[in-house]
Structures are given as C-alpha cells and as structure tokens.
Tab-separated table of N, CA, C and O in Angstrom:
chain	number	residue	atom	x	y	z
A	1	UNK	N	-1.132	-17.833	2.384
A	1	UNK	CA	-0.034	-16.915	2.158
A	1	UNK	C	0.964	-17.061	3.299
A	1	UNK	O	1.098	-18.098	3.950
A	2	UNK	N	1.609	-16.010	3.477
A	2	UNK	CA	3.004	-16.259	4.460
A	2	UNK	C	3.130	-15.245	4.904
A	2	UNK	O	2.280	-14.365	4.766
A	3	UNK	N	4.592	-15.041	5.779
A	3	UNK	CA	5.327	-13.995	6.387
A	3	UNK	C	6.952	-14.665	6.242
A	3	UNK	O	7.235	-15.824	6.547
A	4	UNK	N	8.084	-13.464	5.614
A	4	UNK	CA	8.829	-14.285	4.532
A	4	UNK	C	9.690	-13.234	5.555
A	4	UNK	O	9.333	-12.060	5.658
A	5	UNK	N	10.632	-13.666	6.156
A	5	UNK	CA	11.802	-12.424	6.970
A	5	UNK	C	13.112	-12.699	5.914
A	5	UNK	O	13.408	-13.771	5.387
A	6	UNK	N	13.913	-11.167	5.753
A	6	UNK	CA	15.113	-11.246	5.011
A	6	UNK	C	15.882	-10.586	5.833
A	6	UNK	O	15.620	-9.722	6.670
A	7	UNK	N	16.981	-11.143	5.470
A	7	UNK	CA	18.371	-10.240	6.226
A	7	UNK	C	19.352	-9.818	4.968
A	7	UNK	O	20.014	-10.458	4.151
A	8	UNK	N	19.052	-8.060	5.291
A	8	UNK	CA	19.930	-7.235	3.800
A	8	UNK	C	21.244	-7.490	4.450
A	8	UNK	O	21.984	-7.962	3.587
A	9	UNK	N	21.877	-7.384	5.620
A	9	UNK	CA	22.855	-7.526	6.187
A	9	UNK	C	24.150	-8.594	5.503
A	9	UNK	O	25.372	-8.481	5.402
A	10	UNK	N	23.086	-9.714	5.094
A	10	UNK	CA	23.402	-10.976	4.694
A	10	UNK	C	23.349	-11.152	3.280
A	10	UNK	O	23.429	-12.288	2.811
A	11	UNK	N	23.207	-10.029	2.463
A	11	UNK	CA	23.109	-10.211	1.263
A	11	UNK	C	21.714	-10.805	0.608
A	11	UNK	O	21.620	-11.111	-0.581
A	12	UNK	N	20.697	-10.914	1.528
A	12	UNK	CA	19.671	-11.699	1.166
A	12	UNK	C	18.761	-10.392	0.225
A	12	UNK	O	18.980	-9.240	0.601
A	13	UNK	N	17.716	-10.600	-1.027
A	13	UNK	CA	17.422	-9.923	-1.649
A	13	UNK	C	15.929	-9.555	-1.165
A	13	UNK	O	15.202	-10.495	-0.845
A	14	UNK	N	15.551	-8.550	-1.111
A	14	UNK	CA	14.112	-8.765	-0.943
A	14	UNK	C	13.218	-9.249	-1.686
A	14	UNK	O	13.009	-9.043	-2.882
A	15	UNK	N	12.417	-10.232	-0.587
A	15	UNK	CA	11.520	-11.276	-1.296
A	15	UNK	C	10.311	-9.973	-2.129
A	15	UNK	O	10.632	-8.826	-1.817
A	16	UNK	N	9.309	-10.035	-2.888
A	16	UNK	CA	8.415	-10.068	-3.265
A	16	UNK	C	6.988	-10.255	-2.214
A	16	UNK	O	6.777	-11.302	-1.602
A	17	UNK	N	6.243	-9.259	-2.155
A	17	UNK	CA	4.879	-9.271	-1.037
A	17	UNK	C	4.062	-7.784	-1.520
A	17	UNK	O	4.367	-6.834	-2.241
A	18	UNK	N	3.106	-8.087	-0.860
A	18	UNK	CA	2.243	-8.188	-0.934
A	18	UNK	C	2.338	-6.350	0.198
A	18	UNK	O	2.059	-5.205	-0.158
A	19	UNK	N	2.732	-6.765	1.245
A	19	UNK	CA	2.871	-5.858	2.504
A	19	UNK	C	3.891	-5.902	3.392
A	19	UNK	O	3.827	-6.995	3.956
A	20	UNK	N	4.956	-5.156	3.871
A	20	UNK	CA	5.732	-4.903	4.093
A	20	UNK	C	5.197	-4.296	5.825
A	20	UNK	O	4.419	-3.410	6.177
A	21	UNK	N	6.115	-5.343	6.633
A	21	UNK	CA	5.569	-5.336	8.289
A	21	UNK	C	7.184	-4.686	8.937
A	21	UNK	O	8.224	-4.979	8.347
A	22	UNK	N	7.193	-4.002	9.904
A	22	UNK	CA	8.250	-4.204	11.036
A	22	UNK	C	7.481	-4.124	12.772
A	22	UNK	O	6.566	-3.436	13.226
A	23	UNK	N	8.084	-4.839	13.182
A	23	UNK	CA	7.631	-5.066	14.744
A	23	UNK	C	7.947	-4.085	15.254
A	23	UNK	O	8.991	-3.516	14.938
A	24	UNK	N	7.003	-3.558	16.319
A	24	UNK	CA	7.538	-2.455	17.528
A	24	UNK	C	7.968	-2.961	17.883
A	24	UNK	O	8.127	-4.179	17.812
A	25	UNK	N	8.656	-1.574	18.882
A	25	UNK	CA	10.362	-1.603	19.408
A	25	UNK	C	9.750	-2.440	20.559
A	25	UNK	O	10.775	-3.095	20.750
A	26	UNK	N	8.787	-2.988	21.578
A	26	UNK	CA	8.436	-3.490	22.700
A	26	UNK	C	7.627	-4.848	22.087
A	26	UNK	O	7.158	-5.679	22.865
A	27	UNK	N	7.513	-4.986	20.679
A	27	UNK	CA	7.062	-6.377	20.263
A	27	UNK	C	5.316	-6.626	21.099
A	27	UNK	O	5.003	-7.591	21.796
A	28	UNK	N	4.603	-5.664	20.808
A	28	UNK	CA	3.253	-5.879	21.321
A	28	UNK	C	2.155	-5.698	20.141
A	28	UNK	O	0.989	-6.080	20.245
A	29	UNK	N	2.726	-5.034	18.961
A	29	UNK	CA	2.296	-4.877	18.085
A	29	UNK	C	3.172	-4.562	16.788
A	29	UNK	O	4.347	-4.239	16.967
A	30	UNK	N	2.613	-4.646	15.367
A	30	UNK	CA	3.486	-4.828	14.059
A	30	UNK	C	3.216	-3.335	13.197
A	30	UNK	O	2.016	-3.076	13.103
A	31	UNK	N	3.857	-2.631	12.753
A	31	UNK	CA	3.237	-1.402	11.725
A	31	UNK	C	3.628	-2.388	10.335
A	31	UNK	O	4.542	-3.195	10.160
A	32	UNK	N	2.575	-1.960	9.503
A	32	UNK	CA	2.605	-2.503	8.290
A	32	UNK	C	2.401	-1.640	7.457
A	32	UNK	O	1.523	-0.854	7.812
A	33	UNK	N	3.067	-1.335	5.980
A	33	UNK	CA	3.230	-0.271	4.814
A	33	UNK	C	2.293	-1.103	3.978
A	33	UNK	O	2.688	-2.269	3.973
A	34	UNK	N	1.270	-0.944	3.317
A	34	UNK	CA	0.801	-1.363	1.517
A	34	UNK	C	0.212	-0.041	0.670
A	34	UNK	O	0.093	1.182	0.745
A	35	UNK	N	0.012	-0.865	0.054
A	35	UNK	CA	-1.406	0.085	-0.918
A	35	UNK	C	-2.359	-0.656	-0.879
A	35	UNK	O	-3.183	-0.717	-1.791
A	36	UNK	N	-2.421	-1.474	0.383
A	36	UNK	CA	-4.193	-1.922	-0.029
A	36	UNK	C	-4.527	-1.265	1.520
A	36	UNK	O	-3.826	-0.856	2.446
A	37	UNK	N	-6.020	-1.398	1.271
A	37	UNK	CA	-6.561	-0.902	2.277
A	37	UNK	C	-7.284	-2.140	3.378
A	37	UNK	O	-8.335	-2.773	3.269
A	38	UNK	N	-6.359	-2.151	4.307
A	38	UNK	CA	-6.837	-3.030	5.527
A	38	UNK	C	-8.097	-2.556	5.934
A	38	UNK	O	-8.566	-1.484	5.552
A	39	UNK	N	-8.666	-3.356	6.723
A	39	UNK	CA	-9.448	-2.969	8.181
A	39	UNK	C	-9.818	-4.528	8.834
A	39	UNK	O	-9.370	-5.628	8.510
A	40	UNK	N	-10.651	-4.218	9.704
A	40	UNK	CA	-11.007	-5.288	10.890
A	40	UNK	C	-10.622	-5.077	12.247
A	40	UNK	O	-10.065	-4.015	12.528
A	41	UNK	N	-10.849	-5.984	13.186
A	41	UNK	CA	-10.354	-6.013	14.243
A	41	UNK	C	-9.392	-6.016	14.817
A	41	UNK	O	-8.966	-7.171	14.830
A	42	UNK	N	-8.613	-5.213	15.449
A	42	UNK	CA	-6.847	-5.067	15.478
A	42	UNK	C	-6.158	-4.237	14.531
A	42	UNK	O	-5.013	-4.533	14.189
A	43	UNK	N	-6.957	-2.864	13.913
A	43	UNK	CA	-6.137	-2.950	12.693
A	43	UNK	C	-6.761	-1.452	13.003
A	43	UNK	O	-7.965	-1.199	13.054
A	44	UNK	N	-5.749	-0.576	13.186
A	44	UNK	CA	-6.019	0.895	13.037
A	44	UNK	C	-4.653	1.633	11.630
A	44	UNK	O	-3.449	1.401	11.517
A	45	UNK	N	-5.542	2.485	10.844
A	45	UNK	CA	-4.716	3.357	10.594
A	45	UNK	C	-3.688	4.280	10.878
A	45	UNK	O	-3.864	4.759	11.998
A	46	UNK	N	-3.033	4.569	10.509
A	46	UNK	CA	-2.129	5.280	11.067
A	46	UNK	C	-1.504	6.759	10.738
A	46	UNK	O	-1.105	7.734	11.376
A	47	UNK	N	-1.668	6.314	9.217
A	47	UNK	CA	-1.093	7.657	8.328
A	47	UNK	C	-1.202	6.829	6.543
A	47	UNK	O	-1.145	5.617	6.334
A	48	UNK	N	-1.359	7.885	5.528
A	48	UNK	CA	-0.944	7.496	4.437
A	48	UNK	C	-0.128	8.233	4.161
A	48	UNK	O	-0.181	9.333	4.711
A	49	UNK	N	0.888	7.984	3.275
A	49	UNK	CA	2.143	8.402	3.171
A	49	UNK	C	1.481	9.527	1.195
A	49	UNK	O	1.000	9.050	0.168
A	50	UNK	N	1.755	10.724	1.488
A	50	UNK	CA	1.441	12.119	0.323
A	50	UNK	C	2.755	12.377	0.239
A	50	UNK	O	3.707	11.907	0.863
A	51	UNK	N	2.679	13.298	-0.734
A	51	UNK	CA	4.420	14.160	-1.227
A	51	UNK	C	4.843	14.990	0.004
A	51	UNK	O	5.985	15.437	0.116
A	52	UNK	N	3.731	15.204	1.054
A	52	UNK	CA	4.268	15.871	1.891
A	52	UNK	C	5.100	15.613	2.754
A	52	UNK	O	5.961	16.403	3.143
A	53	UNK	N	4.845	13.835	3.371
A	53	UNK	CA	5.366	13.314	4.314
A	53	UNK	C	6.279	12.412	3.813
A	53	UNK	O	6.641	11.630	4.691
A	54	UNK	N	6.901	12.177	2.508
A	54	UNK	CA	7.664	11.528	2.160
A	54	UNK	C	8.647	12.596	1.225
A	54	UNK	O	8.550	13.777	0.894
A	55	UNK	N	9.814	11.311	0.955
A	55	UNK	CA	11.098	11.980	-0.298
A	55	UNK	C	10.583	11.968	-1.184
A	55	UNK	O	9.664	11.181	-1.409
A	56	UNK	N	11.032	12.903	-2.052
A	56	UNK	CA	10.733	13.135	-4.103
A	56	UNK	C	10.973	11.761	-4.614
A	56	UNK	O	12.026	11.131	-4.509
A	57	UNK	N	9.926	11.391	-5.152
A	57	UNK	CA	10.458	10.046	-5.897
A	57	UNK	C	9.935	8.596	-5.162
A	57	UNK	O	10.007	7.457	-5.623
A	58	UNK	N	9.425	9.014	-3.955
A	58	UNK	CA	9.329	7.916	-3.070
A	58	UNK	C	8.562	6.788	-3.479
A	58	UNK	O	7.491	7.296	-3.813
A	59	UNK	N	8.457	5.316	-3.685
A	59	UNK	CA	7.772	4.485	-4.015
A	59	UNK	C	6.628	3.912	-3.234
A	59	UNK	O	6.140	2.831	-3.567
A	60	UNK	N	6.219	4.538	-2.293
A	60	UNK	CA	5.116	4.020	-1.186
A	60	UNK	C	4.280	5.408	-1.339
A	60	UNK	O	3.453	5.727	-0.485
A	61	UNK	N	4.594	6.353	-2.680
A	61	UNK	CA	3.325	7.730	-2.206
A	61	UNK	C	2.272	6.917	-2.380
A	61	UNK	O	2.413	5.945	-3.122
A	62	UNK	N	0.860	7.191	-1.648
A	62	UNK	CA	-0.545	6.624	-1.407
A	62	UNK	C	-0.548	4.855	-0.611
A	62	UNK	O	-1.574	4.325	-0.182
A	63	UNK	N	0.553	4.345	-0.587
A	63	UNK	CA	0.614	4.178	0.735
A	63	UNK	C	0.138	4.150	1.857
A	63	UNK	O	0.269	5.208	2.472
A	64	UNK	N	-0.489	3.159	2.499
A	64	UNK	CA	-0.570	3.168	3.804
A	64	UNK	C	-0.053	2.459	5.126
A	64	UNK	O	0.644	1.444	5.153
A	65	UNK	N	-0.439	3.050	6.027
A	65	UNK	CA	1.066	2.379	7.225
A	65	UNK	C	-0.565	2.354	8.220
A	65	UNK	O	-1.597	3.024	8.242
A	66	UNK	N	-0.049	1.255	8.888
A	66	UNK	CA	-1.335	0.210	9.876
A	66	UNK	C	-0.781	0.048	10.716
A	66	UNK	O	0.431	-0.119	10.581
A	67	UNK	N	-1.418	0.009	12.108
A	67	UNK	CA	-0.889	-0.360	13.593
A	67	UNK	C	-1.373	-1.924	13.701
A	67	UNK	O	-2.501	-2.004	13.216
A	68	UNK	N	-1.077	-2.725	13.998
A	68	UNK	CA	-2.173	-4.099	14.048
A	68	UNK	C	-1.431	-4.814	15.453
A	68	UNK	O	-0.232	-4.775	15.729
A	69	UNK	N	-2.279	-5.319	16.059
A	69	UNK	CA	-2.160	-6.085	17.348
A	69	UNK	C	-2.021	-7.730	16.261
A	69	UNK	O	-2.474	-8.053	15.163
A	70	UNK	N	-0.935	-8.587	17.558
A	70	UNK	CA	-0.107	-9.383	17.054
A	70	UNK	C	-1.475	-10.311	16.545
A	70	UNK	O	-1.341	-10.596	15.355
A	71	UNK	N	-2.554	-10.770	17.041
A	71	UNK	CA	-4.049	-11.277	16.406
A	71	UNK	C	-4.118	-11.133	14.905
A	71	UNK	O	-4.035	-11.984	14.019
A	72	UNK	N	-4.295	-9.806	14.857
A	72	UNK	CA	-4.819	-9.248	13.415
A	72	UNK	C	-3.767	-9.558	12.430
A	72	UNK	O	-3.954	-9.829	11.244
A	73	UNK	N	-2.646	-9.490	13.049
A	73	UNK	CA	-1.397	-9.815	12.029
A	73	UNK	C	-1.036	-11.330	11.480
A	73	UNK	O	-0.642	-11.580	10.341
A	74	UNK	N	-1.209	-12.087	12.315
A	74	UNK	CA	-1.378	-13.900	12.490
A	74	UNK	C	-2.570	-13.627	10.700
A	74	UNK	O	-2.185	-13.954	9.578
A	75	UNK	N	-3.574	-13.152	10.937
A	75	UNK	CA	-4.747	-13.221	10.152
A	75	UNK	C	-4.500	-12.683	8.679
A	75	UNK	O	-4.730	-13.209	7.589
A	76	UNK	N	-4.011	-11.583	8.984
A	76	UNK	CA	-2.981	-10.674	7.495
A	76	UNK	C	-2.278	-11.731	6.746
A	76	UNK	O	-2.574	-12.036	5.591
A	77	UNK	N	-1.217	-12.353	7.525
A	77	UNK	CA	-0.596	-13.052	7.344
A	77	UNK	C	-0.849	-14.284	6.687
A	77	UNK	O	-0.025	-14.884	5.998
A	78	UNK	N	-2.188	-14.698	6.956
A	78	UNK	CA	-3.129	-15.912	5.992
A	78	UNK	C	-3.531	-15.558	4.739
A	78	UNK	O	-3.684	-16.330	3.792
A	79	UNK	N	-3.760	-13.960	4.750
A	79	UNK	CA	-4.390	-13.444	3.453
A	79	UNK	C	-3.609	-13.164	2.308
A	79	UNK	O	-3.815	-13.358	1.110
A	80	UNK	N	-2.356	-12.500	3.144
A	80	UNK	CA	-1.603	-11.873	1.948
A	80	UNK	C	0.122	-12.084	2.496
A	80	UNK	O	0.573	-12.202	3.635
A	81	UNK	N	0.866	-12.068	1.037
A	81	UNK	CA	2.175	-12.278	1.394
A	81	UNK	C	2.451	-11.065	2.259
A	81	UNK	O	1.844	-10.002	2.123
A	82	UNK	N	3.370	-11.277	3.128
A	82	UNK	CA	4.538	-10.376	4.506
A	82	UNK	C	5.801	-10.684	4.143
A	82	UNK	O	6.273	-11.807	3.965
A	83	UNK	N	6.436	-9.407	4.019
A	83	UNK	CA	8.032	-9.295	4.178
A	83	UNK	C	8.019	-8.707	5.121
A	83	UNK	O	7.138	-7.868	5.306
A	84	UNK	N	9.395	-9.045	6.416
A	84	UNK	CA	10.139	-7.970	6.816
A	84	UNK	C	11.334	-8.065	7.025
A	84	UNK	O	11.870	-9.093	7.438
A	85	UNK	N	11.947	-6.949	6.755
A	85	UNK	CA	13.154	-6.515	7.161
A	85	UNK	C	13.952	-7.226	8.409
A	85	UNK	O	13.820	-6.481	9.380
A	86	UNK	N	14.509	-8.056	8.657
A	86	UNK	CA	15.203	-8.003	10.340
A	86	UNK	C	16.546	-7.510	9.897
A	86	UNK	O	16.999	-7.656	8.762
A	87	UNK	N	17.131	-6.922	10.885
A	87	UNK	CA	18.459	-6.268	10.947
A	87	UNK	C	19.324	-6.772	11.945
A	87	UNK	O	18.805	-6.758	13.061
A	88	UNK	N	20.901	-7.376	11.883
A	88	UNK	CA	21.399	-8.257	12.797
A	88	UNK	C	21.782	-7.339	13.885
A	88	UNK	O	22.285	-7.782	14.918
C-alpha cells in the first residue's frame, strides 16, 4: 500500500484511502482518523469521534483518531492506503 499527499490548495482532489494521517505540529509523531481499529506498537488511541464530539451530519461518527510514533506509521503505511492533507 502507500501514503498518497494532496494539495486542495492546488486544486488537487482527494485521493481515495483507506486512513486519513496529519503530522504533528513538531513532526515527532502522525494522528491518524479511520474506522478501522489499529493497535500494536507505537499506536495509542486517542479518542473516537460520537455525536457529541463532532458536527450534525459528520462523516467520521465512530471514527477513530490514533497517536502513532513515526515507526508504527512507516508500518500502517505498508498495510493500508494514507492520505494527507498538506497545506501550502
């Protein structure tokens, strides 16, 4: 599988995946959104996203958002397609 970066900035469309990553702001680690359920080494939960913590309508309810050290993510990244977002 891959890790596929788009720029909306640029008109580029979002690719299609699997799991949806953005890098911390200090680049030591990645948060990642799916509906599947991770685990392993490097890979803590974080929150799942309910009607409570999201907008009406939202497309990520049950949802989950993952902390992963840059390791675990290299490994994600073999398993399953990655989009992210970069912003110019």
């Amino acid at each position: 599988m891959s890790h596929t970066a788009y720029y909306p900035e640029m008109s580029e469309v979002k690719p299609v995946g699997q799991i949806e990553a953005s890098l911390s702001h200090y680049g030591k680690h990645w948060f990642l959104r799916t509906p599947l359920a991770l685990s392993g080494r490097g890979v803590s939960l974080v929150d799942t996203y309910t009607e409570a913590n999201t907008v009406p309508g939202s497309r990520c309810l049950g949802w989950n958002r993952y902390k992963v050290t840059e390791s675990a993510f290299e490994r994600i990244c073999e398993q399953y397609e990655v989009v992210s977002e970069m912003m110019l």
